[in-house]
Every structure is written in structure tokens, then in C-alpha cells.
PDB file of C-alpha atoms and ligand atoms in Angstrom:
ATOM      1  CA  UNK E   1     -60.264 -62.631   4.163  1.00 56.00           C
ATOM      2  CA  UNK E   2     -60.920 -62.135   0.530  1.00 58.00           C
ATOM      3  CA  UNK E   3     -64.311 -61.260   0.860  1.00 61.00           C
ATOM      4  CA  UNK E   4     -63.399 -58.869   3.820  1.00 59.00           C
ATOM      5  CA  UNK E   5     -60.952 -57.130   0.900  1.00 54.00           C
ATOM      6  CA  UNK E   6     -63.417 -56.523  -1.268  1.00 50.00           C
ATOM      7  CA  UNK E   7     -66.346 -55.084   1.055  1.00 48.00           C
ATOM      8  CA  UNK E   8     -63.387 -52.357   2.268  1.00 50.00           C
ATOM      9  CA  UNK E   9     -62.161 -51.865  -1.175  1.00 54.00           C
ATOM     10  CA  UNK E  10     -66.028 -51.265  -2.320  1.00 49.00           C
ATOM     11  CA  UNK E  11     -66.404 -48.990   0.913  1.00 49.00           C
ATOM     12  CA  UNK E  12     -63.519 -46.662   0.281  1.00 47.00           C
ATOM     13  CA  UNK E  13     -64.362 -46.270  -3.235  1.00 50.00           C
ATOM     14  CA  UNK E  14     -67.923 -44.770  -1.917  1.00 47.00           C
ATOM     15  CA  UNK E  15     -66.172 -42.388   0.397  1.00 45.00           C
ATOM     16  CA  UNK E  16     -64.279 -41.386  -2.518  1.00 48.00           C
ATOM     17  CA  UNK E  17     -67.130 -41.186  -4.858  1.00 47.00           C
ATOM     18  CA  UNK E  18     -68.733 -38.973  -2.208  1.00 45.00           C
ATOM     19  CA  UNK E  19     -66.342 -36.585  -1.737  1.00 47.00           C
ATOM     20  CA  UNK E  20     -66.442 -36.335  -5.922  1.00 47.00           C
ATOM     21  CA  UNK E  21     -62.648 -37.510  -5.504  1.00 51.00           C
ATOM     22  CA  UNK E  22     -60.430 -34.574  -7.337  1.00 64.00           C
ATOM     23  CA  UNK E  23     -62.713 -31.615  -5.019  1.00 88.00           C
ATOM     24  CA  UNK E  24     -63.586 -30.465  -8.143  1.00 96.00           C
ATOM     25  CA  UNK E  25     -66.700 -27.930  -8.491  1.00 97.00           C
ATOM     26  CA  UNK E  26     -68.223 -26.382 -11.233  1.00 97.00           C
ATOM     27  CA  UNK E  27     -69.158 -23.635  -8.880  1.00 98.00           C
ATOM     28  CA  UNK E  28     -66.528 -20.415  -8.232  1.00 98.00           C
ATOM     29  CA  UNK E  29     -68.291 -18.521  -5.268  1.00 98.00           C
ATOM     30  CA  UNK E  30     -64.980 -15.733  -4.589  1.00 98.00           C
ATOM     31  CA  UNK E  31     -64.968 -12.661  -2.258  1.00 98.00           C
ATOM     32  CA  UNK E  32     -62.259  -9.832  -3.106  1.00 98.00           C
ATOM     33  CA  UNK E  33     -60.739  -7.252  -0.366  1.00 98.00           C
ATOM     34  CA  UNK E  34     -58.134  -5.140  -0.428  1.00 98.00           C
ATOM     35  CA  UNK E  35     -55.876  -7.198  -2.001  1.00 97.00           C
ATOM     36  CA  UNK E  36     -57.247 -10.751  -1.913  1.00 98.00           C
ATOM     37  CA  UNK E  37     -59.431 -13.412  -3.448  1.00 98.00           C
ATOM     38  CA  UNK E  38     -61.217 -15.887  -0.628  1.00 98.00           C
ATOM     39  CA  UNK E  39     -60.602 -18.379  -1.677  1.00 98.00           C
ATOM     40  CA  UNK E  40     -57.382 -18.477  -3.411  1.00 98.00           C
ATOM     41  CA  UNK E  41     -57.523 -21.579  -4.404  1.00 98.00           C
ATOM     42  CA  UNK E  42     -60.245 -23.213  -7.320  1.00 98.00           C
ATOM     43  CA  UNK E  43     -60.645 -26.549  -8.650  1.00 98.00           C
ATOM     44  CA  UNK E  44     -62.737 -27.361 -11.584  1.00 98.00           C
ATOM     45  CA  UNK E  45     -63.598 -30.150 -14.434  1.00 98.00           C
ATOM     46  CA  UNK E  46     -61.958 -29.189 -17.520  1.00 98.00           C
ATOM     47  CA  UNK E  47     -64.385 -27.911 -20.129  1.00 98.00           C
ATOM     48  CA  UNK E  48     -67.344 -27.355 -18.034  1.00 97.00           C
ATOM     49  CA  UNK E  49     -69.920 -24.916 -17.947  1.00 98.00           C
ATOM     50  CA  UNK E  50     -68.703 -22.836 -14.490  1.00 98.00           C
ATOM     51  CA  UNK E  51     -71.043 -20.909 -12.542  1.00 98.00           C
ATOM     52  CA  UNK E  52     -69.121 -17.846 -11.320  1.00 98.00           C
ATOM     53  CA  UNK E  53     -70.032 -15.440  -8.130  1.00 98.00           C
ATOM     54  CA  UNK E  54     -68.210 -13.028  -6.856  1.00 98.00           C
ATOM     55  CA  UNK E  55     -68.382 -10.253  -4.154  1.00 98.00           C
ATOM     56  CA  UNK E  56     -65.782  -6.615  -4.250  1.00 98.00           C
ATOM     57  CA  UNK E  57     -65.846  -6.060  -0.471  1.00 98.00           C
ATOM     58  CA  UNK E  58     -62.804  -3.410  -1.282  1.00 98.00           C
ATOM     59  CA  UNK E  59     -62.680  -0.034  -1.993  1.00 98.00           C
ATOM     60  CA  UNK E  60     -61.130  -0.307  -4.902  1.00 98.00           C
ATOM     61  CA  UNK E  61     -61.736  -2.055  -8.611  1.00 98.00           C
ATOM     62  CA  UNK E  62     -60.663  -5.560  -8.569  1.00 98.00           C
ATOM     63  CA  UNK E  63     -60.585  -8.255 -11.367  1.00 98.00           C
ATOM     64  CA  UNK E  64     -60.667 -12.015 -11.434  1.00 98.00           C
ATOM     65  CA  UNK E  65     -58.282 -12.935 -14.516  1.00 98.00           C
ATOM     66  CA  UNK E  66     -57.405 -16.071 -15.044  1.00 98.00           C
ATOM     67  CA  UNK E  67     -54.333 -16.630 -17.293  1.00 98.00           C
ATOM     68  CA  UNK E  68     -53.823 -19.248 -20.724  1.00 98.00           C
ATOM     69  CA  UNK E  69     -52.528 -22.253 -20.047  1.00 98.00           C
ATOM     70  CA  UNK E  70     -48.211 -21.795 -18.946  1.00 97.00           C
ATOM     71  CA  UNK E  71     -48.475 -18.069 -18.743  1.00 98.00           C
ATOM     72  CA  UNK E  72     -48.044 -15.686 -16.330  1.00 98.00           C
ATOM     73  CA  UNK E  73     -48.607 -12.016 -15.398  1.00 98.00           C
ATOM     74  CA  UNK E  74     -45.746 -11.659 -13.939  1.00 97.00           C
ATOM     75  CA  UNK E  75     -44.994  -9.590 -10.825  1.00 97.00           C
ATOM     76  CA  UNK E  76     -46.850  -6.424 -13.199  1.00 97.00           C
ATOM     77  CA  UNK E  77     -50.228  -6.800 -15.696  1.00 98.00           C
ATOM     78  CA  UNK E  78     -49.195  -5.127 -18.707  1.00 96.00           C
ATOM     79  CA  UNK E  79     -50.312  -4.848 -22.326  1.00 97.00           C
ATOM     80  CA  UNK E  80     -48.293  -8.162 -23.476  1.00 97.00           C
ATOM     81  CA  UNK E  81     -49.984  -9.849 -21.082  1.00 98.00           C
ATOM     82  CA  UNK E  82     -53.175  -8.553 -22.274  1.00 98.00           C
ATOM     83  CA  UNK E  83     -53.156 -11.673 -25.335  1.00 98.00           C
ATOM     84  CA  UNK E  84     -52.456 -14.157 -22.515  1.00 98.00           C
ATOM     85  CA  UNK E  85     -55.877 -13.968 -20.669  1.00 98.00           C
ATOM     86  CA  UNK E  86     -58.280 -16.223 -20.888  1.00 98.00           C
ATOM     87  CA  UNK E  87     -60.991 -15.334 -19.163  1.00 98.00           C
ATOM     88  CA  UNK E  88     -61.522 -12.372 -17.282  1.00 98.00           C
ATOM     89  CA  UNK E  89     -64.297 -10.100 -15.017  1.00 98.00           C
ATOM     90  CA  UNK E  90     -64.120  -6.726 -13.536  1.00 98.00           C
ATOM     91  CA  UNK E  91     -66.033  -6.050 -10.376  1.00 98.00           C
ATOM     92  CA  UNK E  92     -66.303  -2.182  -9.031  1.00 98.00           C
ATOM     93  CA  UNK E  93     -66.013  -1.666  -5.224  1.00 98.00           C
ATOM     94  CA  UNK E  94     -68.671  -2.653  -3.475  1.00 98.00           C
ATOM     95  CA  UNK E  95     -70.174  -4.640  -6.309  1.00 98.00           C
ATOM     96  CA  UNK E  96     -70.810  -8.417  -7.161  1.00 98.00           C
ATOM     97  CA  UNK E  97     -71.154 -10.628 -10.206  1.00 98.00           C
ATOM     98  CA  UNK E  98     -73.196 -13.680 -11.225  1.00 98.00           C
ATOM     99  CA  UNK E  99     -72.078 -15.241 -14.216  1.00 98.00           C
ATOM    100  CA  UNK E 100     -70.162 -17.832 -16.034  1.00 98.00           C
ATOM    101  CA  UNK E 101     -67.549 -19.446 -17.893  1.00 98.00           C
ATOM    102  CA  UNK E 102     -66.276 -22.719 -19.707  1.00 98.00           C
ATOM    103  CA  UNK E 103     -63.287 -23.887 -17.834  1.00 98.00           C
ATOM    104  CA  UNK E 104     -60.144 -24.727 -20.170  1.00 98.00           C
ATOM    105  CA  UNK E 105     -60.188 -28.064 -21.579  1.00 98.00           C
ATOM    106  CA  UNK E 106     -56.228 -28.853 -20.913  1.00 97.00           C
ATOM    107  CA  UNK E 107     -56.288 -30.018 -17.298  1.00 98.00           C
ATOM    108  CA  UNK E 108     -53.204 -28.279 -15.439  1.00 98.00           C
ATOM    109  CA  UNK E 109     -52.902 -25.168 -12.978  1.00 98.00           C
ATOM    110  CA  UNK E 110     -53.252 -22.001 -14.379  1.00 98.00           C
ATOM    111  CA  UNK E 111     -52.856 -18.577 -12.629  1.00 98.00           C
ATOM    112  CA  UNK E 112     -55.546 -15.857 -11.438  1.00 98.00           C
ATOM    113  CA  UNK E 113     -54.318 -12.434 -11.079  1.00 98.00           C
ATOM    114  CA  UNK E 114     -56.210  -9.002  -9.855  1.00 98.00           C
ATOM    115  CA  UNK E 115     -55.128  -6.865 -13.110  1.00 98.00           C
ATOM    116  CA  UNK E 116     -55.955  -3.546 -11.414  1.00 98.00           C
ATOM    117  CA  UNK E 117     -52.161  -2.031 -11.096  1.00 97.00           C
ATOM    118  CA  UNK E 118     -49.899  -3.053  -8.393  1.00 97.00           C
ATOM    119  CA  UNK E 119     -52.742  -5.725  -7.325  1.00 98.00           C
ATOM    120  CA  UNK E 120     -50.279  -8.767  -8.295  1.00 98.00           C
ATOM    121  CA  UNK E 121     -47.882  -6.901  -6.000  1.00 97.00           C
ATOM    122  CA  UNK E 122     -49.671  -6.483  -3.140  1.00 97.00           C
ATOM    123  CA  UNK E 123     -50.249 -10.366  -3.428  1.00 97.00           C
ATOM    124  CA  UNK E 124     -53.683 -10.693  -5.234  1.00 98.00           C
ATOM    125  CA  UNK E 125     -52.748 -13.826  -7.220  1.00 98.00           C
ATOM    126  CA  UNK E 126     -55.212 -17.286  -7.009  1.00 98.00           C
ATOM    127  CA  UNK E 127     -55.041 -20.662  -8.653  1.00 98.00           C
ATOM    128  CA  UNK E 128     -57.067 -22.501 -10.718  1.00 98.00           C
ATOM    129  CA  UNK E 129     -56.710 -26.462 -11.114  1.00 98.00           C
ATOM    130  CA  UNK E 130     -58.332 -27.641 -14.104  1.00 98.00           C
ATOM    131  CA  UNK E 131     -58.993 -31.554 -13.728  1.00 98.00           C
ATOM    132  CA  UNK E 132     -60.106 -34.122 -16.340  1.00 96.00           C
ATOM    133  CA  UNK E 133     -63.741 -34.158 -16.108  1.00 90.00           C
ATOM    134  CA  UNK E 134     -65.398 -37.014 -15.128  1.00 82.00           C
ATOM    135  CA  UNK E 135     -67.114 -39.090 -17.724  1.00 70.00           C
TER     136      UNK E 135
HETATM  137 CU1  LIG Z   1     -57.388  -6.158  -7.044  1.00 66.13          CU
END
């Protein structure tokens, strides 16, 4: 019986291991439309070295901000918020990006806005989940 414990608990801990447990990536691959971000939703390992691609399938300028650590936008981007980014790029319509970033060291969610004006509005918010990186 004890022996039957331990092959299942070694087995699940593979499946785990597998799946890279937290989802994290160190890969951002985001489309933008008028007024979204596909996906919406980003996980990565905190200080890593993210590769970052991005398509603007709108036809208008988008942005992919993400915001410091307990800050927000806000319903509006404005100038005070302008102290509160942390990493930021601007994509024109109809053009795409390849590049990258280092993700925030302080695991925790932290919120990705479109800073182009009345974007947050029209709902063009994402999340970013920084995890402890695996050692
Ligand atoms: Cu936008």
C-alpha cells in the first residue's frame, strides 16, 4: 500500500513537472484589435529575461503597458500615471513587435493597460502574474 503511495505521489509530481506547474512562460506572444489584447491574461517567472511578440490587427495605435507593482491606471491614462509604468511598447496599426523585457522581480499581479486614450475604457486592460521563478 505504501509502495503503491509513493509510485502515485512520484507520478503526479511528473505531470506537474510537465505542465511547468505555475503555467508560467517566459514567452508573451499578444495580438491587439480594436480594443483588446488576446490573450488577456500572462503568466511569467519573476525576473526573467521575457521574449515579447506582438501583432496591431486594429486600425488604430495601441500599447502594451504594464503597470508597477499595486498601481493602477485607473479608468483614464494620464500624466500621473505616466511615473507608474513599468514597462511599456507602442505598436502602430497594422504593425508588430519582437522584443523583450525583464519581468518584475516581486511576484504578484500587476495590470496591463492600452494607454492610447479612452482604450482602458473601451475595456483594453490585461494581467500579468509574476511567479517566483523556479530555481
Ligand atoms: Cu488600444
Amino acid at each position: 500500500m505504501k509502495r503503491y503511495l509513493i509510485i502515485t505521489a512520484v507520478f503526479l509530481s511528473l505531470i506537474l513537472a510537465s505542465c511547468g506547474g505555475s503555467g508560467a512562460s517566459t514567452k508573451i506572444n499578444v495580438t491587439m484589435t480594436d480594443f483588446q489584447f488576446q490573450p488577456n491574461q500572462f503568466t511569467v517567472p519573476a525576473g526573467q529575461e521575457i521574449t515579447f511578440t506582438a501583432a496591431n490587427n486594429g486600425a488604430v495605435v495601441h500599447n502594451f503597458v504594464i503597470m508597477k507593482h499595486g498601481t493602477s491606471a485607473g479608468p483614464f491614462f494620464d500624466d500621473e500615471d505616466v511615473p507608474n509604468v513599468y514597462w511599456q511598447v507602442e505598436l502602430q496599426p497594422g504593425g508588430s513587435v519582437n522584443t523583450s523585457f525583464t519581468a518584475p522581480t516581486e511576484p504578484g499581479d500587476y495590470e496591463v493597460v492600452c494607454r492610447t486614450e479612452g482604450h482602458i475604457a473601451s475595456g483594453m486592460t490585461a494581467k500579468l502574474t509574476v511567479v517566483p521563478a523556479e530555481k
